[in-house]
Amino acid sequence: MREYLLYLGCTTPVRLPSYEAATKAVLSKLGIRLLDFKDVTCCGAQYIESISPRAHIGLGGRILALAESQGKDVLAICGACSGSLKHSKHILDKDKGMRREVNSMLREEGLKYTGNVQVKHLLQVLRDDIGYEHIRKAVTRRYSGVRLAAHYGCHVTRPYDIVKVDDPENPRVIDEIIECIGATAVDYPDKTRCCGGPLLAMDEELAALIGADKIKNVRGVGAEGIVTACVFCDIHLSQIQIGDDEVPESRVPIITLPQLMGLAYGIDKESLGINLNRISPEGILGTLQEGVGQ
Amino acid sequence: MSQEEAPRIGVFVCHCGHNIAGVVDVEKVAKLASSLPHVVYTTHEMFMCADAGQQLIRSMVAEHALNRVVIASCSPRMHEPTFRKAVEEAGLNRYLFEQVNLREHVSWCHMREPEAATEKAIDLVRMSVARAAHLESLPIETVKVTPMALVVGAGITGLRAALDIADRGFEVLLVEKSPQLGGHVAKWTHLFPTGESGAELLAPLIRRVKSHTRIQIMRNSEVVEFEGFIGNFKATVQDRKDGVQREFDVGTAIIATGFESFKPFGYYSYGESPDIVTLAELQEMPPRPELLRPSNSQPVNTMAFIGCVGSREPSKKGHEHCSRHCCFATAKAASDLKDGLEEIVMLYKSLRTYGKHHEDIHRLAREKHVIYSRFPADEIPIVEVVDDKIRIEWTDILANKRLIFQPDMLVLASAMVAPSDTETVAKMFGLTRSSDGFFSPEHIKLAPLTTHVAGIMIAGTSQAAKNAVESSIDASGAAAKAAVLMARGEVEIESTLSEVNPELCSLCHTCITSCPYGAIGIDESRDPPVACVTKAKCHGCGTCAAACASGAIIMKHSTDNQIGAMLEAYLCPVQETM
Amino acid sequence: MGMSTHAPTSDFAKEIARAPGGEAIYKCVQCGICTASCVVASVSEKYRPRELIQRILIGMREEVLTSVLPWLCVTCRMCTERCQEDVSPADIFHAVRYVAAREGHIPSVFSHAVDLVLQDGWMLESGYSDFIEDERDDLGLHTDLGWNNQFVRRIKEKYFEGGLTQ
Amino acid sequence: MIAKPGGRKGSISTSSDTALVIGGGVAGMQAALDIADQGFKVYLVETTPSIGGKMAMLDKTFPTLDCSACILTPRLSEVSHHPNITILSYSNVEKITGRVGNFRVRVLRRARCVHEERCSGCGNCIDVCPVEVPNEFDQMIGFRKAIYMPFPQATPNVCTVDMGSCIQCDRCIRVCERDAIDLNMKDKILRLSVGVIVVATGYRLFDVSAYPRLGYGKYMNVIHALEYERLINAAGPTQGHLIRLSDAKVPQNIGFIQCVGARDVSKGVPYCSRVCCMYGIKNAVMAKEHNPNTEVTIYYADIRAFGKGYEEFYHMAETRFGVNFVRGRVGRVLENPENCNLIVSVEDIAHHELLEVEHDLVVLSPGLQPPRSLEHIAHQLHFEVDDEGYVEVQNTFLNPVDTTIPGVFVCGCAEGPKDIPDSVSTGSAVAMRAAIALLHGGAK
């Protein structure tokens, strides 16, 4: 049974625990064992990264070295974290000086980064370790006729040369999985564009405009929900729809990929934290066909 | 066939795809043509010039015993040779073929009025059919080609061309105005793409040209007279020092007179400071470990380039064209010099590093932190010289910012223009010039190296602004064109010449003075003497025939009755022509 | 914009080129594909990545370092993927942020977030309420997140000379 | 011009008086003519059914807007009627051994299932053929029969059977009066011995589907330049009517996108393709010619109008024809599902604006790349190619058309992107170098 250390990052466990729960539930169903990854720090994405690139690599380096010490690869479900850890690994693998610098800091903890560890994002594990075929076969309740839009998350797919997840201009993994479990994946304008989340702290107004634009595009093609694979995107795309001027029924439900899959695998709503979703995905759930497997 | 035999005319109307048929009702034209006198066959075809069309001509001539062929298609400039060949293959004399231009003269210029266009097409066809009835076979004239080529100009183009022709086994006369060989390229002391100097680069070529037994080099010399016709030109070359003139018989000529680097007085304070130089002047500055300011011989620390100086200026004659080589040359100069300099700013209007490896050099310049700054075409930089300091102010549209730079030295990438004596050369060789001032080729796409004067080729920067590599390619190409003529040994010339009828000539000298080619002389052998035409010199322009008061001159293939028939057919369509 | 004049220099571009992420700045040929692909530019008139890069290239150091613009990039890297000269504006702006930070030009949200990480080892210590603990409990998730807050001390003294709060 | 070619001498007899020209495009044709006119024999090998190359597919040519077929056709018949030139069309060079003065070449003559010497190109067989398949010559927009002639002026003017789509109904055989069709014809191997070789393999267009962001292949109204050429060509699939493929509407607002697969380091095509700017402008002008009220915009990074008369043409396009030029590369193309129009995002750099422009047709201007076949030939002849796959020359300045192998010369786009006049010049230039090599066995 394939094992991964699950790197949660700062935001998921606090702001979107349902994503964490659903991931664990679904992956164990599909034969992937996730181990708690404790004693780690923030990966340094965005903030530390901007102010001290070396500090960023330092943080990432320790997380990776810690994983090495446990002889396991790392699974990150947050787009920013997966991108950041992959970036740190990329630098450490090509820049010997930086590696020496980091290892000197790790020495007293008895840790050492040698490059002998992989960082995967959820989408890679689903496609490469499990495979579409298995994902399809495991289905016990198929969705039918529901039109869903995939949102990948910029840091999940770009820069391709470093993250190596999917075609950055035309990503398919989420769409394929949506189809595997019976729903209909719909394309929409500027699909690969950012949700605006990373700008939230710097300029809430712009962040909202960007998010609203994405919601508009998704609504434009008549999608009944947005499927995410990044905590920031999920939170932001939900958040911007919650507001006085917004009519609840015109809101597009945002649901994480593992939640969507979990339901198709007969996992109960509670364990998937469906009730915690800011915008109720009942409309999507309604299309589940009881007892129809593959 | 005898001229008495009754004319049997075939009329072929061409659609030229959509080009003619899109405007002119070709079917109607063909139908009407069939009702014209002597016409025994008419048709309309998609492409008469295509093999299928030519095949059709051959088979219809045979099938209907046609002895005249009228093709209503495009301009004779385009396809006369094609169709003449076709009728000859059909067994007719090429002068029994008549072409009507329904494209340039009708469909293209009357696109928006199809009815009127069709009417005009019908008139033109009717006229040509009438003329065709009067066409006569003419003998085919050929002339020998003297196996020696004149190459004018010994820059990289002239040298390359001379060497190729000589290696191909023909004699070459290489005439160079200046004392040394190598032209502009030889003067480039540094900044040369391959790193070496122009002189070093050309050395092997010059060595071979000098040592070649078939190449006769005349330096300090220029062609002062050039007359004759393809295969049989006479060139008079004069030594610029002692003024001694020599005559040479040559079969063909390649004009490689090159370009002149524009001296941009009136642009960007050129001439107001010795530290403002053109790119050419920079390239000719003596090579030194470090670049020194012309004004005070102090080392140059900061430098600016300005592009498109005297180039790409709409409606400024001789300066409208892009000078092609400058963008790459400045990028090369900047990347070469940057190592020794603090700052180089490249002011450009647009960037044309189009050629093989050009982008490498462009990228290299940027990698060395040469600053590229784009200025608006309609708001060029202001350059002032205030107490010996150069001050440039301009708007960088990329940063949307007003910039000021005070470089130790300013280099102006000035235009490649046609040399000042180009008009004289053009007149002497009978060449035409394009709006860029350089010589115009026979066809801008498919015949870039030949000219409208058979036997005379143009190559390198005498044809247009271009770089040394492209010039060198042209050189071999033009050499091939010359070699083809000399290898053949003889070529055909037009038989559409004027002829004097001695019985009617009163030797009034009108024709002699009116002939632009000096082709008419006096035949003293007769009594009384009469005017006579030197066939090879006659271009068949018809001026003499028109001028002759006593109607003593016949312009073959444009005889009075041929033209009269056309007018008659136009003015009185109903009436049968005799 | 106001047309105050500027004297072009490549010093700033060289400085950025030496900072991590800025290496490729000289490759930019100003084609504008980054701006055309930029989601932030699509909602903000003032944000023009291409223009910002040219301003770096002509050496407008002060203006760029004190500007908020470099901090607006969401690092979505659409520009990185599309640039035909292999330039990554996102990484160039990271380099700019780094240089700006060294001189104390840091937007408060950034310095605040960094302070939190350097102090707690992660960002949301304060946000991790009992209420959320219960939520995790209901989901069958462990409530002790077990963050390490020791290593950041070393990071802090090595890279942040005792913190950012200027 | 007052002179006409005179009676040609027979071929000069030297150790080897024969040249092989690989590729029958405008450059290869020029090389063949200028070699043959000097009295040498020439084999002109072309892989497609007809010589003429890409130029035969073009509608008009810049900067004079000459109709491409009109100026090319005389060359086609000149080549086909030349006593010293043997056209081997529908054939491939398989193997080359030997050295200058004595190359041995194995040519595969693919079975065209029509006897060239018997076929008169009357086309009766084409009329009766029941099979219709997309026409490569029309960039798959139009259709051709299973027995076909790619274009009216095809040279040699004979039909070719595409056995891949032929259903062997024998209708063509029955209708052919000259008994020229033989569906059982087999490929033949031809062994040639030649003194020199001219590589004129031309170019292939960059595959624009490598840019998902530009929507080619996804949106019907995003087409590439060569498809556009066929659409505006009188002999093309729409008889020269410029229409949208989605709904046959006449486009009122067209956008041309430059540098697609050129000057793109990340796509492995770092260099400028030299011709795209000019053919882009020409295509824009043609749109205006077809319908003066059309809005036409060109999106570019730099306009590279460097050739003779090009800058003047560029200026005319802007001032007289009213073509809009926007400096800025396009970020992405989106489709408006309601009307299948396309929305282009671009920064108008000169005016400091970010634009979203709606067009009803978008034409991509692809860059040029060496054809795959060149790799094989380079391998056979052992000459060097650059990192992009184009032929390297011996000395850029002194021998710009000589490859690194004696007796092997290169012209046209095989050496790098070139426009027509530059290709023609190189064609004549190789003819000169080849003739010398034939005389001296490559000594010079």
Short mmCIF file of N, CA and C in Angstrom, two decimals, chain A residues 7-11 13-15 17-18 20-21 24 36 38-42 46-55 58-59 62 98 101 105-106 108-109 154-155 158-160 168-169 192-194 198-199 201-203 206 209-210 270-273 276, chain C residues 20 36-40 42-44 46 68 71-78 80-82 94 97-98 101 106-107 109-111 113-114 117-118 121-124 127-128 132 135-136 139 141-142 144-148 151-152 154-155 158-160 164:
data_model
loop_
_atom_site.label_atom_id
_atom_site.label_comp_id
_atom_site.label_asym_id
_atom_site.label_seq_id
_atom_site.Cartn_x
_atom_site.Cartn_y
_atom_site.Cartn_z
N TYR A 7 1.23 16.63 4.22
CA TYR A 7 1.59 17.98 4.69
C TYR A 7 0.36 18.87 4.59
N LEU A 8 -0.15 19.31 5.74
CA LEU A 8 -1.42 20.06 5.76
C LEU A 8 -1.25 21.52 5.38
N GLY A 9 -0.13 22.12 5.79
CA GLY A 9 0.02 23.55 5.62
C GLY A 9 -0.76 24.28 6.69
N CYS A 10 -0.64 25.61 6.68
CA CYS A 10 -1.26 26.40 7.76
C CYS A 10 -2.78 26.46 7.63
N THR A 11 -3.26 26.62 6.42
CA THR A 11 -4.65 27.02 6.24
C THR A 11 -5.66 25.86 6.31
N PRO A 13 -6.00 22.87 7.83
CA PRO A 13 -6.53 22.30 9.09
C PRO A 13 -7.43 23.26 9.84
N VAL A 14 -7.23 24.57 9.62
CA VAL A 14 -8.00 25.55 10.39
C VAL A 14 -9.20 26.05 9.60
N ARG A 15 -8.96 26.38 8.34
CA ARG A 15 -10.04 27.01 7.58
C ARG A 15 -10.86 26.02 6.74
N PRO A 17 -10.97 22.14 7.22
CA PRO A 17 -10.68 20.78 7.68
C PRO A 17 -11.43 19.72 6.87
N SER A 18 -12.57 20.08 6.31
CA SER A 18 -13.34 19.10 5.54
C SER A 18 -12.52 18.59 4.36
N GLU A 20 -9.29 18.25 4.28
CA GLU A 20 -8.36 17.29 4.89
C GLU A 20 -9.06 15.95 5.14
N ALA A 21 -10.23 16.01 5.76
CA ALA A 21 -10.97 14.80 6.11
C ALA A 21 -11.33 14.01 4.85
N LYS A 24 -8.37 12.26 3.26
CA LYS A 24 -7.99 11.03 3.97
C LYS A 24 -8.97 9.90 3.65
N ASP A 36 0.24 11.07 9.44
CA ASP A 36 0.33 12.43 9.98
C ASP A 36 1.77 12.91 9.87
N LYS A 38 3.89 15.50 11.55
CA LYS A 38 3.96 16.50 12.63
C LYS A 38 5.36 17.11 12.72
N ASP A 39 5.48 18.06 13.63
CA ASP A 39 6.76 18.73 13.90
C ASP A 39 7.29 19.50 12.69
N VAL A 40 6.36 19.88 11.78
CA VAL A 40 6.78 20.69 10.62
C VAL A 40 6.49 22.17 10.88
N THR A 41 6.97 23.01 9.95
CA THR A 41 6.65 24.44 10.02
C THR A 41 5.91 24.82 8.76
N CYS A 42 5.50 26.09 8.71
CA CYS A 42 4.94 26.65 7.48
C CYS A 42 5.99 26.51 6.38
N GLN A 46 4.66 32.39 -0.47
CA GLN A 46 4.22 33.78 -0.66
C GLN A 46 4.88 34.79 0.27
N TYR A 47 4.65 34.71 1.57
CA TYR A 47 5.13 35.78 2.45
C TYR A 47 6.63 35.70 2.71
N ILE A 48 7.08 34.62 3.39
CA ILE A 48 8.52 34.47 3.62
C ILE A 48 9.24 34.49 2.27
N GLU A 49 8.66 33.77 1.32
CA GLU A 49 9.22 33.64 -0.02
C GLU A 49 9.56 35.00 -0.63
N SER A 50 8.65 35.96 -0.43
CA SER A 50 8.83 37.28 -1.04
C SER A 50 9.94 38.08 -0.38
N ILE A 51 10.12 37.85 0.91
CA ILE A 51 11.02 38.74 1.64
C ILE A 51 12.41 38.13 1.80
N SER A 52 12.46 36.82 1.95
CA SER A 52 13.77 36.17 2.00
C SER A 52 13.72 34.82 1.30
N PRO A 53 14.07 34.79 0.03
CA PRO A 53 14.03 33.53 -0.72
C PRO A 53 14.81 32.42 -0.01
N ARG A 54 15.94 32.79 0.60
CA ARG A 54 16.77 31.76 1.24
C ARG A 54 16.05 31.18 2.46
N ALA A 55 15.41 32.06 3.23
CA ALA A 55 14.66 31.57 4.39
C ALA A 55 13.57 30.60 3.91
N GLY A 58 14.99 27.43 3.24
CA GLY A 58 15.34 26.83 4.53
C GLY A 58 14.15 26.09 5.12
N LEU A 59 13.01 26.76 5.18
CA LEU A 59 11.81 26.14 5.75
C LEU A 59 11.43 24.89 4.95
N ARG A 62 13.80 21.95 5.47
CA ARG A 62 13.63 21.16 6.72
C ARG A 62 12.45 20.20 6.58
N MET A 98 23.21 26.24 -1.78
CA MET A 98 21.99 26.42 -0.98
C MET A 98 21.74 25.17 -0.14
N GLU A 101 24.01 25.22 2.79
CA GLU A 101 23.53 26.22 3.75
C GLU A 101 22.38 25.65 4.59
N MET A 105 22.08 24.22 8.80
CA MET A 105 21.08 24.61 9.80
C MET A 105 20.37 23.40 10.39
N LEU A 106 20.32 22.32 9.60
CA LEU A 106 19.57 21.13 10.04
C LEU A 106 20.42 20.21 10.90
N GLU A 108 22.09 20.21 13.69
CA GLU A 108 21.91 19.91 15.13
C GLU A 108 20.63 19.15 15.43
N GLU A 109 19.69 19.19 14.45
CA GLU A 109 18.48 18.36 14.62
C GLU A 109 18.73 16.96 14.08
N CYS A 154 -3.57 27.93 -9.57
CA CYS A 154 -2.36 28.29 -10.32
C CYS A 154 -1.13 27.55 -9.82
N HIS A 155 -0.98 27.52 -8.49
CA HIS A 155 0.27 26.95 -7.95
C HIS A 155 0.31 25.44 -8.08
N ARG A 158 1.35 25.51 -12.23
CA ARG A 158 2.40 26.35 -12.78
C ARG A 158 3.44 26.69 -11.72
N PRO A 159 4.72 26.86 -12.06
CA PRO A 159 5.27 26.68 -13.40
C PRO A 159 5.45 25.19 -13.73
N TYR A 160 5.09 24.80 -14.91
CA TYR A 160 5.08 23.38 -15.27
C TYR A 160 6.46 22.74 -15.06
N PRO A 168 -0.24 23.24 -18.36
CA PRO A 168 -0.64 24.47 -17.68
C PRO A 168 -1.68 25.28 -18.44
N GLU A 169 -1.73 25.10 -19.78
CA GLU A 169 -2.71 25.88 -20.55
C GLU A 169 -4.00 25.08 -20.76
N THR A 192 -7.95 28.53 -16.80
CA THR A 192 -6.69 28.38 -16.06
C THR A 192 -6.30 29.65 -15.29
N ARG A 193 -7.21 30.61 -15.28
CA ARG A 193 -6.88 31.85 -14.58
C ARG A 193 -6.98 31.73 -13.06
N CYS A 194 -6.28 32.61 -12.39
CA CYS A 194 -6.23 32.66 -10.94
C CYS A 194 -7.60 33.02 -10.35
N PRO A 198 -4.74 34.85 -3.68
CA PRO A 198 -3.45 35.35 -3.16
C PRO A 198 -3.43 36.86 -2.97
N LEU A 199 -4.38 37.56 -3.60
CA LEU A 199 -4.37 39.02 -3.53
C LEU A 199 -5.23 39.52 -2.34
N ALA A 201 -5.13 39.49 0.85
CA ALA A 201 -4.54 40.30 1.92
C ALA A 201 -4.09 41.67 1.42
N MET A 202 -3.54 41.71 0.20
CA MET A 202 -3.00 42.97 -0.31
C MET A 202 -4.08 43.92 -0.79
N ASP A 203 -5.08 43.40 -1.48
CA ASP A 203 -6.11 44.26 -2.05
C ASP A 203 -7.41 43.48 -2.21
N LEU A 206 -9.61 44.05 -5.41
CA LEU A 206 -9.15 43.41 -6.64
C LEU A 206 -9.36 41.90 -6.56
N LEU A 209 -12.87 41.16 -7.33
CA LEU A 209 -13.16 41.34 -8.76
C LEU A 209 -12.71 40.13 -9.57
N ILE A 210 -11.51 39.67 -9.25
CA ILE A 210 -10.96 38.53 -10.01
C ILE A 210 -11.82 37.28 -9.77
N GLU A 270 -21.18 13.41 6.55
CA GLU A 270 -20.56 13.91 7.78
C GLU A 270 -19.05 13.75 7.72
N SER A 271 -18.60 12.54 7.40
CA SER A 271 -17.15 12.32 7.38
C SER A 271 -16.47 13.21 6.34
N LEU A 272 -17.23 13.65 5.36
CA LEU A 272 -16.67 14.50 4.30
C LEU A 272 -16.84 15.98 4.63
N GLY A 273 -17.56 16.24 5.71
CA GLY A 273 -17.76 17.62 6.13
C GLY A 273 -18.56 18.45 5.15
N LEU A 276 -20.13 21.55 6.24
CA LEU A 276 -19.32 22.74 6.49
C LEU A 276 -19.14 23.60 5.25
N PRO C 20 17.83 36.49 -6.40
CA PRO C 20 17.20 35.25 -6.85
C PRO C 20 15.86 35.50 -7.55
N ALA C 36 -0.95 41.16 -21.20
CA ALA C 36 -2.16 40.65 -21.85
C ALA C 36 -2.68 39.39 -21.17
N SER C 37 -1.80 38.66 -20.48
CA SER C 37 -2.20 37.41 -19.83
C SER C 37 -2.47 37.59 -18.34
N CYS C 38 -2.26 38.78 -17.83
CA CYS C 38 -2.25 38.99 -16.38
C CYS C 38 -3.65 39.23 -15.81
N VAL C 39 -4.02 38.40 -14.85
CA VAL C 39 -5.36 38.51 -14.26
C VAL C 39 -5.47 39.79 -13.42
N VAL C 40 -4.38 40.19 -12.79
CA VAL C 40 -4.43 41.41 -11.98
C VAL C 40 -4.58 42.63 -12.89
N SER C 42 -5.99 42.70 -15.58
CA SER C 42 -7.34 42.74 -16.16
C SER C 42 -8.34 43.45 -15.25
N VAL C 43 -8.01 43.58 -13.96
CA VAL C 43 -8.93 44.28 -13.06
C VAL C 43 -8.34 45.58 -12.50
N SER C 44 -7.06 45.83 -12.79
CA SER C 44 -6.43 47.03 -12.22
C SER C 44 -5.68 47.83 -13.27
N LYS C 46 -3.69 50.28 -12.90
CA LYS C 46 -2.33 50.73 -12.57
C LYS C 46 -1.31 49.60 -12.73
N VAL C 68 3.91 49.84 -4.64
CA VAL C 68 3.17 48.66 -4.16
C VAL C 68 3.01 47.64 -5.28
N TRP C 71 4.18 44.04 -5.38
CA TRP C 71 3.56 43.19 -4.35
C TRP C 71 2.17 42.74 -4.76
N LEU C 72 1.70 43.24 -5.88
CA LEU C 72 0.34 42.88 -6.33
C LEU C 72 0.33 41.60 -7.17
N CYS C 73 1.50 41.16 -7.61
CA CYS C 73 1.56 39.94 -8.43
C CYS C 73 1.04 38.76 -7.62
N VAL C 74 0.12 37.99 -8.20
CA VAL C 74 -0.42 36.83 -7.46
C VAL C 74 0.40 35.57 -7.74
N THR C 75 1.50 35.73 -8.45
CA THR C 75 2.37 34.61 -8.83
C THR C 75 1.59 33.45 -9.44
N CYS C 76 0.58 33.76 -10.23
CA CYS C 76 -0.18 32.70 -10.89
C CYS C 76 0.63 32.14 -12.05
N ARG C 77 1.65 32.90 -12.45
CA ARG C 77 2.62 32.45 -13.47
C ARG C 77 2.02 32.17 -14.84
N MET C 78 0.90 32.79 -15.14
CA MET C 78 0.38 32.70 -16.50
C MET C 78 1.41 33.34 -17.43
N THR C 80 4.60 33.58 -16.94
CA THR C 80 5.77 32.70 -17.04
C THR C 80 5.56 31.65 -18.12
N GLU C 81 4.36 31.07 -18.13
CA GLU C 81 4.07 30.02 -19.10
C GLU C 81 4.06 30.56 -20.53
N ARG C 82 3.60 31.80 -20.69
CA ARG C 82 3.39 32.33 -22.04
C ARG C 82 4.56 33.11 -22.61
N HIS C 94 9.39 38.91 -7.52
CA HIS C 94 9.87 38.36 -6.25
C HIS C 94 11.24 38.94 -5.93
N ARG C 97 10.78 42.39 -4.72
CA ARG C 97 10.28 42.40 -3.33
C ARG C 97 11.44 42.18 -2.36
N TYR C 98 12.28 41.24 -2.74
CA TYR C 98 13.41 40.89 -1.88
C TYR C 98 14.32 42.11 -1.68
N ALA C 101 12.52 44.70 0.33
CA ALA C 101 12.43 44.30 1.75
C ALA C 101 13.73 44.64 2.47
N ILE C 106 8.26 47.08 2.90
CA ILE C 106 7.45 45.87 2.94
C ILE C 106 6.02 46.24 3.33
N PRO C 107 5.04 45.84 2.51
CA PRO C 107 3.65 46.08 2.90
C PRO C 107 3.36 45.41 4.24
N VAL C 109 0.91 43.79 5.48
CA VAL C 109 0.35 42.43 5.51
C VAL C 109 1.45 41.40 5.38
N PHE C 110 2.47 41.73 4.59
CA PHE C 110 3.56 40.78 4.42
C PHE C 110 4.38 40.69 5.71
N SER C 111 4.77 41.84 6.24
CA SER C 111 5.61 41.80 7.45
C SER C 111 4.86 41.13 8.60
N ALA C 113 2.47 38.79 8.42
CA ALA C 113 2.43 37.34 8.19
C ALA C 113 3.77 36.71 8.52
N VAL C 114 4.84 37.38 8.09
CA VAL C 114 6.18 36.83 8.34
C VAL C 114 6.45 36.78 9.84
N VAL C 117 4.80 33.73 11.34
CA VAL C 117 5.49 32.47 11.05
C VAL C 117 6.77 32.37 11.88
N LEU C 118 7.52 33.45 11.93
CA LEU C 118 8.79 33.42 12.64
C LEU C 118 8.58 33.22 14.14
N GLY C 121 5.89 29.48 14.03
CA GLY C 121 6.25 28.37 13.12
C GLY C 121 5.20 28.20 12.04
N TRP C 122 4.02 28.79 12.23
CA TRP C 122 2.98 28.77 11.19
C TRP C 122 2.13 30.01 11.32
N MET C 123 1.15 30.17 10.43
CA MET C 123 0.48 31.46 10.34
C MET C 123 -0.78 31.59 11.20
N LEU C 124 -1.45 30.48 11.50
CA LEU C 124 -2.80 30.63 12.05
C LEU C 124 -2.94 30.22 13.51
N GLY C 127 -5.66 31.93 15.01
CA GLY C 127 -6.98 31.61 14.45
C GLY C 127 -7.47 30.23 14.82
N TYR C 128 -6.60 29.41 15.43
CA TYR C 128 -6.98 28.02 15.75
C TYR C 128 -7.75 27.96 17.06
N ILE C 132 -12.89 25.51 16.33
CA ILE C 132 -12.36 24.76 15.18
C ILE C 132 -11.87 23.39 15.64
N GLU C 135 -14.68 21.23 15.56
CA GLU C 135 -14.99 20.92 14.17
C GLU C 135 -14.13 19.75 13.71
N ARG C 136 -12.83 19.83 13.97
CA ARG C 136 -11.90 18.77 13.56
C ARG C 136 -12.26 17.47 14.26
N LEU C 139 -14.97 15.72 12.69
CA LEU C 139 -14.55 15.12 11.41
C LEU C 139 -13.61 13.94 11.64
N LEU C 141 -10.67 14.17 12.96
CA LEU C 141 -9.28 14.57 12.73
C LEU C 141 -8.61 14.90 14.05
N HIS C 142 -7.31 14.58 14.14
CA HIS C 142 -6.60 14.90 15.37
C HIS C 142 -6.58 16.40 15.57
N ASP C 144 -4.40 17.97 17.78
CA ASP C 144 -3.06 18.51 18.04
C ASP C 144 -2.29 18.56 16.73
N LEU C 145 -2.13 19.80 16.18
CA LEU C 145 -1.51 19.94 14.87
C LEU C 145 0.01 19.78 14.94
N GLY C 146 0.55 19.91 16.13
CA GLY C 146 1.96 19.61 16.35
C GLY C 146 2.95 20.41 15.52
N TRP C 147 2.72 21.71 15.40
CA TRP C 147 3.65 22.55 14.66
C TRP C 147 4.98 22.69 15.39
N ASN C 148 6.04 22.79 14.65
CA ASN C 148 7.35 23.04 15.23
C ASN C 148 7.60 24.54 15.23
N PHE C 151 12.52 25.72 14.89
CA PHE C 151 13.38 25.96 13.71
C PHE C 151 13.29 27.40 13.21
N VAL C 152 12.09 27.97 13.30
CA VAL C 152 11.92 29.34 12.79
C VAL C 152 12.82 30.31 13.55
N ARG C 154 15.90 29.80 14.36
CA ARG C 154 17.18 29.78 13.64
C ARG C 154 17.04 30.56 12.32
N ILE C 155 15.91 30.30 11.64
CA ILE C 155 15.64 31.01 10.39
C ILE C 155 15.66 32.51 10.65
N LYS C 158 19.11 33.91 11.31
CA LYS C 158 20.00 33.81 10.15
C LYS C 158 19.58 34.77 9.03
N TYR C 159 18.29 34.93 8.85
CA TYR C 159 17.84 35.69 7.68
C TYR C 159 17.11 36.99 7.98
N PHE C 160 16.71 37.19 9.19
CA PHE C 160 15.89 38.38 9.45
C PHE C 160 16.48 39.24 10.55
N LEU C 164 11.42 41.76 11.45
CA LEU C 164 11.19 42.73 10.40
C LEU C 164 10.58 44.02 10.90
#
